[in-house]
Short mmCIF file of C-alpha atoms in Angstrom, two decimals:
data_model
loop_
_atom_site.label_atom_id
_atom_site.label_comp_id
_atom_site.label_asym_id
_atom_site.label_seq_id
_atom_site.Cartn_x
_atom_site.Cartn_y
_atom_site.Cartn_z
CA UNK N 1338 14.80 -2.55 12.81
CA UNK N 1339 12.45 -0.99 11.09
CA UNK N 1340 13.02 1.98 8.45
CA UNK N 1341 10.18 3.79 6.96
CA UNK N 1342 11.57 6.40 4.10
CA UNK N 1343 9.31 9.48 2.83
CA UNK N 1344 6.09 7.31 2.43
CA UNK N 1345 3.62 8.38 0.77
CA UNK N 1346 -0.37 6.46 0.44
CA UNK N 1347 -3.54 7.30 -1.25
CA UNK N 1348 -7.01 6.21 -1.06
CA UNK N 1349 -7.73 7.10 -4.45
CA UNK N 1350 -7.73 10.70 -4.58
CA UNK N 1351 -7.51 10.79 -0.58
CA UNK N 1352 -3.77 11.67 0.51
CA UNK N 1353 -3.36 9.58 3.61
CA UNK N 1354 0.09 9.61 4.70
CA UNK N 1355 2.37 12.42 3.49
CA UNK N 1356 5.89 11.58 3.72
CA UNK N 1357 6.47 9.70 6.74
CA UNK N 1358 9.91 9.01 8.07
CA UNK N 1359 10.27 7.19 10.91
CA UNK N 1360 12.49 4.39 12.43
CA UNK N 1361 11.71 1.75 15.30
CA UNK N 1362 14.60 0.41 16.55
CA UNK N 1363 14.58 -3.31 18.11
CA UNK N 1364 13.28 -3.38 21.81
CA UNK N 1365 11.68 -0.61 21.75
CA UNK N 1366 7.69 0.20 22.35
CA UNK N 1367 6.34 3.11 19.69
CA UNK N 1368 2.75 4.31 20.81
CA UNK N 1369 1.12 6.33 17.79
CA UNK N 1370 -1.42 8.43 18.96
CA UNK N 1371 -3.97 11.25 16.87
CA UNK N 1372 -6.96 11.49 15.81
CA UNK N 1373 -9.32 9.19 13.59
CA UNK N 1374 -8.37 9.75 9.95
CA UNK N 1375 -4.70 10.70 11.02
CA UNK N 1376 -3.28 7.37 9.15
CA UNK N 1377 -2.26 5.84 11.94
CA UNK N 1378 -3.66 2.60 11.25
CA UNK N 1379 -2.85 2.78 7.46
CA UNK N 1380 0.60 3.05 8.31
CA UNK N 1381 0.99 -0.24 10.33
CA UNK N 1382 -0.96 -1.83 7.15
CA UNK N 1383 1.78 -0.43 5.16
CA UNK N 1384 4.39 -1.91 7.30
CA UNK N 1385 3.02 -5.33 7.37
CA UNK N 1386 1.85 -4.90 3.18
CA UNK N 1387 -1.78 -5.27 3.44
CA UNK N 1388 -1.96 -1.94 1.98
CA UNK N 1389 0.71 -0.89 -1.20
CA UNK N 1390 2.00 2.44 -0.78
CA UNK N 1391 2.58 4.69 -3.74
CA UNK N 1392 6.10 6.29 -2.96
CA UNK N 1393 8.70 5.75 -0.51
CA UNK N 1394 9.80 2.96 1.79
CA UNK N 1395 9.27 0.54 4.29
CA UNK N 1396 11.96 -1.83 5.32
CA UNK N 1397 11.97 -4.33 7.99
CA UNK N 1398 15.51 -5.66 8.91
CA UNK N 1399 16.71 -4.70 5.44
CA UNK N 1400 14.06 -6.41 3.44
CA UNK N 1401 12.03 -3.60 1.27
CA UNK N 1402 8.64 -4.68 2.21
CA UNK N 1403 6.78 -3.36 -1.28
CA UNK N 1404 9.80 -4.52 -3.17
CA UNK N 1405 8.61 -7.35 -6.11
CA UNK N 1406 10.95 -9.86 -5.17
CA UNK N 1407 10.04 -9.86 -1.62
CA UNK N 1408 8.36 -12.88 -0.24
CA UNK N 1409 5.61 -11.08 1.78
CA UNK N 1410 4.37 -13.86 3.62
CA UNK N 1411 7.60 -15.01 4.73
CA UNK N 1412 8.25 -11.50 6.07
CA UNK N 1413 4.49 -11.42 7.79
CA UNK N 1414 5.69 -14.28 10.08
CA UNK N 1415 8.10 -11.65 11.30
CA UNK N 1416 5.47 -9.04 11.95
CA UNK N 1417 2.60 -9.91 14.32
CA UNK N 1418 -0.47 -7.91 13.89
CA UNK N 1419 -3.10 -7.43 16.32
CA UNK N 1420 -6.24 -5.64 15.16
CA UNK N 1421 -9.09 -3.58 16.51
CA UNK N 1422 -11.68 -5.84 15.67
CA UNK N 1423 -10.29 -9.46 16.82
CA UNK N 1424 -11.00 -11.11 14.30
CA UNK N 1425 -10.52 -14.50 15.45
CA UNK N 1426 -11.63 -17.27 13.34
CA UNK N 1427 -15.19 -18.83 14.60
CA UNK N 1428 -14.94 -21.75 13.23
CA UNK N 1429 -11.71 -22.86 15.27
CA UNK N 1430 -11.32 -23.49 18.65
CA UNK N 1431 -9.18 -21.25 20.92
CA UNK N 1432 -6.45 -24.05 20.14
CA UNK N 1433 -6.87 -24.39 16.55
CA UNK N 1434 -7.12 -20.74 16.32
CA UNK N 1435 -3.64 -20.40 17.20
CA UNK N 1436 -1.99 -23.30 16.33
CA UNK N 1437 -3.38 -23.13 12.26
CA UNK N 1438 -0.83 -20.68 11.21
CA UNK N 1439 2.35 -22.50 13.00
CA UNK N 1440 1.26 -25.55 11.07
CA UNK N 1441 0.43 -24.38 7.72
CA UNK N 1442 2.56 -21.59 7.53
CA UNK N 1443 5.58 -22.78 9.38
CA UNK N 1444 5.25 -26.24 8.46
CA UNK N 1445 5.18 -27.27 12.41
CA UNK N 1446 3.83 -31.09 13.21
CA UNK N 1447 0.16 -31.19 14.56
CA UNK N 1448 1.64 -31.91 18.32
CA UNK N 1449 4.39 -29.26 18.31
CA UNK N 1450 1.80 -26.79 17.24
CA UNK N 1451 -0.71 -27.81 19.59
CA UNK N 1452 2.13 -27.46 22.28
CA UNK N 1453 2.89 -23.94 21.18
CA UNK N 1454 -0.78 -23.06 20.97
CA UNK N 1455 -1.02 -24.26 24.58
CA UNK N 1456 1.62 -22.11 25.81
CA UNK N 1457 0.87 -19.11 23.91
CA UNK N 1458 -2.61 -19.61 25.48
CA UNK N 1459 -1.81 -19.86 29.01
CA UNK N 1460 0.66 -16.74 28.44
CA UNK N 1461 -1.81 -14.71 27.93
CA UNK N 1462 -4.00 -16.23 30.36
CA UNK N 1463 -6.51 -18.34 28.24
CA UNK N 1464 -4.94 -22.15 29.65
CA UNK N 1465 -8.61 -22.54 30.87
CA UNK N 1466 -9.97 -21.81 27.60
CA UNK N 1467 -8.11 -24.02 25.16
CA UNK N 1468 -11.22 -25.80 23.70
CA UNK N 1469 -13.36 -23.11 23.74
CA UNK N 1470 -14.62 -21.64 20.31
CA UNK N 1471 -14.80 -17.38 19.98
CA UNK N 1472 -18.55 -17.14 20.09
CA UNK N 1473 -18.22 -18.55 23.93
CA UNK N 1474 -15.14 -15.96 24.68
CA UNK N 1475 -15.78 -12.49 25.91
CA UNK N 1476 -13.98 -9.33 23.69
CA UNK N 1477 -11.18 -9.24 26.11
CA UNK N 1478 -10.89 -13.06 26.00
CA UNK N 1479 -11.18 -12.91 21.89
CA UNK N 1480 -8.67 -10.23 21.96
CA UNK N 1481 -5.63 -12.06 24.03
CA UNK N 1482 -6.24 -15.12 22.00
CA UNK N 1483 -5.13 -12.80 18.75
CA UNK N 1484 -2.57 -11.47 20.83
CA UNK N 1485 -1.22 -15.31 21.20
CA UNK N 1486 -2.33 -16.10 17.59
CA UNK N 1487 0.25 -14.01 16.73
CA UNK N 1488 2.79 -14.27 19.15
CA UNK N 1489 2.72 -18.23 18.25
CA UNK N 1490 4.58 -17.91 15.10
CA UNK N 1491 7.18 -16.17 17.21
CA UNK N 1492 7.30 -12.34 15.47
CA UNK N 1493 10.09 -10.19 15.69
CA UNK N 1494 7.72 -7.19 16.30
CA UNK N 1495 4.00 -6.80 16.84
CA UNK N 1496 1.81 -4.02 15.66
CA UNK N 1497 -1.14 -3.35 17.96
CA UNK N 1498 -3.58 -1.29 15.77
CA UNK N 1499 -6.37 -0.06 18.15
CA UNK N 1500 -6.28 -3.26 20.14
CA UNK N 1501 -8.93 -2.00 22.77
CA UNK N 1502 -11.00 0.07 20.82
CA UNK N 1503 -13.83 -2.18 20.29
CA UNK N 1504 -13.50 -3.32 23.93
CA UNK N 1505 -16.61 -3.08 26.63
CA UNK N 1506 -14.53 -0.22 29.11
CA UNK N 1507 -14.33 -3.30 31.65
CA UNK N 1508 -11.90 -5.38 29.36
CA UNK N 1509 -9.88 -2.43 28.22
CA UNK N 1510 -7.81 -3.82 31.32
CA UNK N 1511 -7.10 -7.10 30.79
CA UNK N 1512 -5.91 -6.87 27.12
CA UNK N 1513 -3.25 -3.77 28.66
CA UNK N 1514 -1.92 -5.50 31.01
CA UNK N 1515 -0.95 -7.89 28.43
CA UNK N 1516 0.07 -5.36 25.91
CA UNK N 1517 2.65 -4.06 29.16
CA UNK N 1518 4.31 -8.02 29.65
CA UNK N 1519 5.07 -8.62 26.41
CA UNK N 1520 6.79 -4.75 26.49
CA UNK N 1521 8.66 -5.90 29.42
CA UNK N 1522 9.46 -9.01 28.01
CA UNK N 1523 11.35 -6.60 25.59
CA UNK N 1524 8.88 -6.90 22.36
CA UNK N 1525 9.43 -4.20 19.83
CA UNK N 1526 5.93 -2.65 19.52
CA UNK N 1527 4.23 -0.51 17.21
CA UNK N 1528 1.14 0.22 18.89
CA UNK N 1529 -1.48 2.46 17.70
CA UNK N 1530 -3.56 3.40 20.40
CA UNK N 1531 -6.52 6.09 22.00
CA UNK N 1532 -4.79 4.73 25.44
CA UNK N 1533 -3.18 7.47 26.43
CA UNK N 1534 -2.16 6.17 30.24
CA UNK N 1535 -0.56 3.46 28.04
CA UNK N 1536 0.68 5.31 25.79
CA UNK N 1537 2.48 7.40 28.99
CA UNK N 1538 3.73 4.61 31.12
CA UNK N 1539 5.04 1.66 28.62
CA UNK N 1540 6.33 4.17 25.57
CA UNK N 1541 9.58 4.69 24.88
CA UNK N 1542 8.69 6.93 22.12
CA UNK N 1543 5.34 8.26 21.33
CA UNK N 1544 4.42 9.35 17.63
CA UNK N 1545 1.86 12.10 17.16
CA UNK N 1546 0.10 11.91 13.35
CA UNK N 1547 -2.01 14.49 12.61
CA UNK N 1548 -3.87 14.87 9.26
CA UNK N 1549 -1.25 12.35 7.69
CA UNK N 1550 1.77 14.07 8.79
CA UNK N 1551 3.84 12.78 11.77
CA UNK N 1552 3.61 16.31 13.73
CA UNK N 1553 5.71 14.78 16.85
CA UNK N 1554 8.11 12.46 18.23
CA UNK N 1555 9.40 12.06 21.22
CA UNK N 1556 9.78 10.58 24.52
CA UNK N 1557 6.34 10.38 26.39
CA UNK N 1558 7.68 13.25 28.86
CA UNK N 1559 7.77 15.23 26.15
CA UNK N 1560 4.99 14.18 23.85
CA UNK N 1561 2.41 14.68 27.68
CA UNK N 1562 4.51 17.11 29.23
CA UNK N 1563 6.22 19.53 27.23
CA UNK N 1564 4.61 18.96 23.79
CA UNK N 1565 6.49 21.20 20.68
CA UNK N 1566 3.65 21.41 18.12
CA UNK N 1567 0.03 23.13 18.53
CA UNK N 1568 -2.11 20.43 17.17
CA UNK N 1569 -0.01 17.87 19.62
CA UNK N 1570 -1.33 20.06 22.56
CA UNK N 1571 -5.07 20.70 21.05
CA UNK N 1572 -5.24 16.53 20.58
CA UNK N 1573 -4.04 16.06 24.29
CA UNK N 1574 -6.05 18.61 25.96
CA UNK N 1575 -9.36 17.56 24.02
CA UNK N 1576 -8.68 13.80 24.94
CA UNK N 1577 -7.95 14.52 28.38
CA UNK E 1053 -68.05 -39.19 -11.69
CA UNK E 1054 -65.65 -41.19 -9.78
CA UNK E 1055 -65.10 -44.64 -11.30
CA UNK E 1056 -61.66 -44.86 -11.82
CA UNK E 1057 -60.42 -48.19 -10.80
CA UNK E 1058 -57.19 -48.54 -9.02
CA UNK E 1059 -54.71 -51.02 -10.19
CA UNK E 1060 -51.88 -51.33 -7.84
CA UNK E 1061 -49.97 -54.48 -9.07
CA UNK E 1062 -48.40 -53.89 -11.99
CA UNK E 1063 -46.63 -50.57 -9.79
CA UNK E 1064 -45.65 -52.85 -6.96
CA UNK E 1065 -44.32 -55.33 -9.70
CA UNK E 1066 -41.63 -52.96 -11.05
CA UNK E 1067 -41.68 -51.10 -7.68
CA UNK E 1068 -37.58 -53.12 -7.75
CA UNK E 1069 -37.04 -51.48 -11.40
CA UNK E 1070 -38.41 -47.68 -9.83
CA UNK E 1071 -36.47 -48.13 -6.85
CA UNK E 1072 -33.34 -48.87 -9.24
CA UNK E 1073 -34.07 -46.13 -11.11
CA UNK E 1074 -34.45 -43.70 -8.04
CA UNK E 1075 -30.38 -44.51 -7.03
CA UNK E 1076 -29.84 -43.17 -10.49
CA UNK E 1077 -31.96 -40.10 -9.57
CA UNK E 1078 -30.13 -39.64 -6.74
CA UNK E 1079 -26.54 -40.41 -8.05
CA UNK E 1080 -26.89 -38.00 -11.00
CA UNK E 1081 -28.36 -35.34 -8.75
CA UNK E 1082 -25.50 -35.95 -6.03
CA UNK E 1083 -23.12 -35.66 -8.92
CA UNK E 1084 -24.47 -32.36 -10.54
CA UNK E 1085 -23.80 -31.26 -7.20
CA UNK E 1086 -20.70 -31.84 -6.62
CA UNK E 1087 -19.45 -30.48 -9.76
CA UNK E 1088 -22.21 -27.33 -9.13
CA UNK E 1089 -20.07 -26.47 -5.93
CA UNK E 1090 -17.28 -26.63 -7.26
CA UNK E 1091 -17.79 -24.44 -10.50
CA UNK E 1092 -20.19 -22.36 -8.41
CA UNK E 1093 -17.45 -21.15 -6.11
CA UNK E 1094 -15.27 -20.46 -9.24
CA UNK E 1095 -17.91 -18.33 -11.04
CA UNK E 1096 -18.36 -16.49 -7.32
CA UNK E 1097 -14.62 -15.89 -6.89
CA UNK E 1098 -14.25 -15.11 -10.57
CA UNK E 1099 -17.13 -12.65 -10.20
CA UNK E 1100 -15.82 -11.09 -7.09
CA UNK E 1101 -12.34 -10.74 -7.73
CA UNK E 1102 -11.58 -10.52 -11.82
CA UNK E 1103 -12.29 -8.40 -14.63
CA UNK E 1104 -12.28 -9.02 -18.42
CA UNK E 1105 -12.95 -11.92 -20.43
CA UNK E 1106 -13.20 -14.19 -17.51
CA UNK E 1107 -15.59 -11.91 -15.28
CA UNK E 1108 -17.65 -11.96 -18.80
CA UNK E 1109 -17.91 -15.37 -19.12
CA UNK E 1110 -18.89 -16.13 -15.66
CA UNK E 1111 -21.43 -13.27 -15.63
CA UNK E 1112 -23.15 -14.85 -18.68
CA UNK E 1113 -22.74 -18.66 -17.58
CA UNK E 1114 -25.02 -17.32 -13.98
CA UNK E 1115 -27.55 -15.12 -16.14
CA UNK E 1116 -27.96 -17.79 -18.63
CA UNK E 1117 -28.46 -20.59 -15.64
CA UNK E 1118 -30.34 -18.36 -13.64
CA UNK E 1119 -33.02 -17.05 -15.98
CA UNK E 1120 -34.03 -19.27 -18.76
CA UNK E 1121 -35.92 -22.73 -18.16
CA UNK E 1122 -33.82 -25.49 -16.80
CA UNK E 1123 -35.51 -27.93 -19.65
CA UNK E 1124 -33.86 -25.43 -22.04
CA UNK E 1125 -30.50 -26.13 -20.80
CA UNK E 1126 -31.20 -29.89 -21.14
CA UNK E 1127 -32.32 -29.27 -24.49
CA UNK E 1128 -29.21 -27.11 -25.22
CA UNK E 1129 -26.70 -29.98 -24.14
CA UNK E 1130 -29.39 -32.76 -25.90
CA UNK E 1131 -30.30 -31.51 -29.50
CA UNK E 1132 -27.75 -27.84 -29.25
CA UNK E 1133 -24.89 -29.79 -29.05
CA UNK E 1134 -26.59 -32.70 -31.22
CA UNK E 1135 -26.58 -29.94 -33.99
CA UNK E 1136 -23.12 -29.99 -34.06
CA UNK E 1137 -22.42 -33.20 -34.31
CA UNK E 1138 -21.22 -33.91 -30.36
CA UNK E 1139 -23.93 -36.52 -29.41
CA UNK E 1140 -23.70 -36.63 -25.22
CA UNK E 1141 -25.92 -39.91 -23.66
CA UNK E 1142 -28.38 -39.40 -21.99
CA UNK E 1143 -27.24 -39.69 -18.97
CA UNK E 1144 -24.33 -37.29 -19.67
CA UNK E 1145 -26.75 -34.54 -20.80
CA UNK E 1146 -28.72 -35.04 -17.40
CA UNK E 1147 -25.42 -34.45 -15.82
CA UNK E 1148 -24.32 -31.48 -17.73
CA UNK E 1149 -27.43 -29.91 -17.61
CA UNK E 1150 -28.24 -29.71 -14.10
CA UNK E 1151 -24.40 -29.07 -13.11
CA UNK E 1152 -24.46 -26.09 -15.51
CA UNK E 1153 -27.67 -24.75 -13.84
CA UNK E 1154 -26.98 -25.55 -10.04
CA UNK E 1155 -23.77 -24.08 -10.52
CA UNK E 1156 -25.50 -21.20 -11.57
CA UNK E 1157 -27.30 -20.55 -9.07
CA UNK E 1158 -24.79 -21.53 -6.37
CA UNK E 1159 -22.27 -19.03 -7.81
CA UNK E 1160 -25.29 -16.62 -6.49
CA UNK E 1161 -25.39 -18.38 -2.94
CA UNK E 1162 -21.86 -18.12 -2.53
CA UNK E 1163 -21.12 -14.88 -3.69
CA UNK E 1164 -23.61 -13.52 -1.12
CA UNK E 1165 -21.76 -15.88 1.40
CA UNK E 1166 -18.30 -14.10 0.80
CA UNK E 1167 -19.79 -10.85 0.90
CA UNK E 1168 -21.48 -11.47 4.11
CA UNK E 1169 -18.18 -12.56 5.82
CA UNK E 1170 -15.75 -9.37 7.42
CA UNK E 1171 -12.85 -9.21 5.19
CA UNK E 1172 -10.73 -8.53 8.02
CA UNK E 1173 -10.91 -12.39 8.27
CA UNK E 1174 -8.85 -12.53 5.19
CA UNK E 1175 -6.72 -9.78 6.26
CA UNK E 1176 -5.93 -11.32 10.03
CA UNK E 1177 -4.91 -14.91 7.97
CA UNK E 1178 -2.50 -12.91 6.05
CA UNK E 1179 -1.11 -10.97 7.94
CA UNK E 1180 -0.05 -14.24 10.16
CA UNK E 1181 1.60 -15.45 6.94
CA UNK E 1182 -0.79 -17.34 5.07
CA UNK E 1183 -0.89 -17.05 1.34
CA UNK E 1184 -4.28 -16.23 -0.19
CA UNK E 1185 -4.93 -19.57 -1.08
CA UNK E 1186 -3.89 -21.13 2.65
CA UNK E 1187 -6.06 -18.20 4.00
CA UNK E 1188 -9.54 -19.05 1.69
CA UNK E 1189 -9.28 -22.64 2.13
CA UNK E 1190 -8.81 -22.57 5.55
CA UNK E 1191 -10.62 -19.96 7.07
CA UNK E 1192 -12.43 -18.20 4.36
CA UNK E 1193 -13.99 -21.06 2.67
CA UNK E 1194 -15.11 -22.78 5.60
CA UNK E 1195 -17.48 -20.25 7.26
CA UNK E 1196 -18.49 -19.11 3.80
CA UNK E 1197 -19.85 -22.64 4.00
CA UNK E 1198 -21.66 -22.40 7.10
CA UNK E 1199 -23.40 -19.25 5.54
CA UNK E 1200 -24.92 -20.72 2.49
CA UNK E 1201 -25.38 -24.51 3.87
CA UNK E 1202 -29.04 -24.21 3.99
CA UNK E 1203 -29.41 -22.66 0.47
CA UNK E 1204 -26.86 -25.36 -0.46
CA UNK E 1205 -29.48 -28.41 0.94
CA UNK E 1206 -32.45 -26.50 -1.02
CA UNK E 1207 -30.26 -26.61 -4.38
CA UNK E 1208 -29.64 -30.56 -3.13
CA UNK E 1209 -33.21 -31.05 -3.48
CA UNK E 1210 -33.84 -29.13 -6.34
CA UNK E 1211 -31.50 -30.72 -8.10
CA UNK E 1212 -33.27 -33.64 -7.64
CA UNK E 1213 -36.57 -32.89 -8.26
CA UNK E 1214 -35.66 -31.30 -11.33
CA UNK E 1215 -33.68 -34.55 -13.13
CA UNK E 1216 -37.07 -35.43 -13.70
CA UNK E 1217 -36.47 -33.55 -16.75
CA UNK E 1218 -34.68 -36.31 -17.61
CA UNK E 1219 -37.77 -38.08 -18.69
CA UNK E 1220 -37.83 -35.15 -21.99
CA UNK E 1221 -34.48 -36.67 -23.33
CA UNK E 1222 -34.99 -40.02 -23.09
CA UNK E 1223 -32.81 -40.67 -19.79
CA UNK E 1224 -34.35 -43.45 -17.94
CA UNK E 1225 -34.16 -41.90 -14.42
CA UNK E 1226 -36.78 -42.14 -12.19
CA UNK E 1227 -39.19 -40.28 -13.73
CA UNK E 1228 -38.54 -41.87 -16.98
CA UNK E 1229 -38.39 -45.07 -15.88
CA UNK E 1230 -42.03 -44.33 -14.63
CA UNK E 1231 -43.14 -42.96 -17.90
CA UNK E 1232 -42.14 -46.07 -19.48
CA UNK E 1233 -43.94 -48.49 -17.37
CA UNK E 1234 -47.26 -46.19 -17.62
CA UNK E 1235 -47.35 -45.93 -20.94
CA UNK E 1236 -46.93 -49.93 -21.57
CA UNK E 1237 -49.83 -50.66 -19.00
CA UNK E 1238 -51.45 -47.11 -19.00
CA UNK E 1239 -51.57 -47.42 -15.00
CA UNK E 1240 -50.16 -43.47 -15.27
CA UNK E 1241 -52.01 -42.28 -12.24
CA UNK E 1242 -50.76 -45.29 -9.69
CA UNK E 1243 -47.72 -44.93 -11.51
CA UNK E 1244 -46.95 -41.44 -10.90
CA UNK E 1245 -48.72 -41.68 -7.51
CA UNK E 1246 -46.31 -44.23 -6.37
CA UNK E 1247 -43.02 -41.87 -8.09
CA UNK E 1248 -44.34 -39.02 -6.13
CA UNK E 1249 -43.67 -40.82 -2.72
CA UNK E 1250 -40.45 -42.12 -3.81
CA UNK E 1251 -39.33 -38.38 -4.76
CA UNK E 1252 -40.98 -37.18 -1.26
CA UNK E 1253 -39.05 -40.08 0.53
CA UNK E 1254 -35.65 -39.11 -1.35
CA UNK E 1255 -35.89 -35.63 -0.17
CA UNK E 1256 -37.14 -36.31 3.40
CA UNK E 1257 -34.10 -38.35 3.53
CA UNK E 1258 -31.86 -35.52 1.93
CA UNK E 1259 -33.24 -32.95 4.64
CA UNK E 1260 -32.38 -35.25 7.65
CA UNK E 1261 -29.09 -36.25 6.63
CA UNK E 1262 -28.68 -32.72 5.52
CA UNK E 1263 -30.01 -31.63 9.83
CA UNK E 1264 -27.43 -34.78 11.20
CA UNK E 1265 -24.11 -33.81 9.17
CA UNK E 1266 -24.44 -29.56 9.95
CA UNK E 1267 -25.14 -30.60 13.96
CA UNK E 1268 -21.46 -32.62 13.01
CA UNK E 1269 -19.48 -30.12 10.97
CA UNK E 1270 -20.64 -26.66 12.82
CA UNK E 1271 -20.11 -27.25 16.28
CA UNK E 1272 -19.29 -23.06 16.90
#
């Protein structure tokens, strides 16, 4: 479970999130939707720790995630993160790509990594394209194999942050449809997304941030249908 | 006007001794590379990433490398240090020398190498788990490499053209070794001549290997 408490992040002078309290509970799928500048993505950073936060709390199956005693990395392994750009690492093939952190970080053999890599490739639907470095992928391609880069050191939740933003319109598609299995495989989800059909049809909740404030939460019925707050209904209508 | 007569034998007669002596051209230079990289990426990461008294001293160590004359910095690690009282060979002030100044200038190369790469790169290693030093030695580090390869092979060369400074305190590299045998038969012209090819050859040499191993190591 995840437990965010009043937090509170600046960008120097720049109050980004302003007291955000929110909890995720295992199995379930959070979309976060708003505007750019809303601190939606900051707030997955914050979850994870690539960004500290100033006041407040994150805590992630009762480990304080910004506590000094915490050993971050061994938390990260918990927390797959999938980013807007891919970020995949060009010098590694589609194999090695995957299979680096389950060997360095987890300590795995060479062959059992290889043999999760493998898998976690043809999951997602890259079997064909084990050997394969990035620069020969396409975006949607590049995109599933982070999606399996992290899923291959077996995380407790993932955190999607703009996964298809970057995407040619024509890939947005394939990178979804993975984003849906892994909800049905029962993945607890944070994702952050402009997606709003996904947002609709695999939520459980759906978070509205607006300005650094969490406006709205609620089911997606609500959030699309029957939203409580102005700027919830402004957003939706000018994204529609 | 021109009447100089060429005379070839007494070069081909040591030609064994100058080919010696170019294997300790190329072993010195090789070594004040190796040592270059590796205090050049310190002095880049130093630069990047610190502040104080350590960001001060790597700032000075790349101004001083990068802007006064090579030669100097032999001299410095010659007769500066001889002024003290700490008397390095010849050989070891070759070494010094050129390792303080490529590493100079690579500290340059590579800091424009980690500020070309995304930093999300670092960011997507750690937020798999890596620590920092798993994620710059292993996916940093490498492509950094990739970027500054080529300026990496020009320092090579330079490096080895420029232990010809060697000759100024006393090392008997290959330019020295040259100096010496024209100045006992005064053949300096078909002495030199002759060096000049050998220094071509080593770097022709340097640029093909240096063509053969990045088809090898970047295959992306």
């Amino acid at each position: 479970m995840i437990e965010i408490r009043d937090l509170h992040k600046y960008f120097g002078t720049l109050h980004v999130l302003k007291g955000i309290n929110l909890d995720v509970q295992k199995g379930e799928v959070l979309s976060v939707i708003g505007a750019s500048g809303s601190g939606k993505s900051t707030l997955l950073y914050c979850i994870n720790g690539l960004e500290p936060i100033q006041d407040g709390k994150v805590v992630v199956d009762e480990t304080d995630v910004h506590a000094k005693g915490t050993d971050i990395n061994k938390l990260r392994q918990k927390l797959g993160m999938v980013f807007q750009q891919w970020n995949s690492f060009p010098h590694l093939t589609a194999l090695e790509n995957v299979a680096l952190a389950p060997r360095i970080v987890k300590g795995k053999s060479k062959a059992d990594a290889r043999d999760i890599a493998a898998q976690q490739l043809s999951h997602v639907g890259l079997g064909e394209k084990l050997d394969a470095y990035p620069g020969a992928l396409s975006g949607g391609q590049q995109q599933r194999l982070a999606i399996a880069r992290a899923l291959a050191m077996e995380p407790e939740y993932m955190l999607f942050d703009e996964a298809t933003s970057a995407l040619d319109p024509e890939l947005v598609g394939e990178v979804l449809e993975t984003m849906r299995m892994l909800a049905e495989e029962g993945m607890t989800m944070i994702c952050v997304t402009h997606e709003m059909g996904f947002a609709r049809d695999v939520s459980d909740r759906v978070a509205f941030f607006h300005q650094g404030v969490m406006e709205e939460i609620g089911p997606p019925e609500q959030i699309f249908g029957n939203a409580q707050s102005e700027h919830t209904r402004k957003f939706l209508a000018n994204v529609r | 006007m021109f009447d100089y007569n060429f005379h070839w034998r007494p070069v081909m007669k040591s030609l064994p001794d100058l080919i010696d002596a170019a294997f300790l051209t190329l072993q010195v230079a090789v070594l004040a590379m190796i040592i270059g990289i590796v205090i050049g990426l310190c002095l880049a990461l130093i630069r990047l990433h610190l502040k104080g008294p350590l960001y001060w001293l790597a700032s000075t160590w790349v101004e001083v490398a990068r802007n006064t004359p090579a030669l100097f910095q032999l001299f410095f690690f010659g007769f500066g240090l001889g002024a003290f009282g700490l008397h390095l060979s010849p050989y070891l002030i070759v070494l010094t020398g050129l390792s303080f100044n490529c590493a100079g200038y690579l500290a340059e190369n590579f800091r424009g190498g980690f500020q070309a790469l995304p930093d999300t790169q670092l960011r997507a290693s750690r937020s798999l788990g890596m620590t920092a030093w798993q994620a710059y030695t292993r996916v940093v580090i490498p492509q950094v490499f990739r970027i500054v390869y080529h300026p990496i092979t020009n320092q090579m060369v330079w490096a080895v053209l420029m232990s010809s400074l060697g000759m100024l305190v006393g090392f008997r590299e290959l330019s020295g070794e040259t100096q010496f045998f024209a100045s006992r038969t005064f053949r300096i012209f078909e002495y030199f001549a002759i060096t000049a090819v050998i220094y071509y050859v080593i770097v022709k040499i340097i640029l093909a290997a240096s063509r053969l191993l990045a088809i090898r190591l970047f295959r992306y």
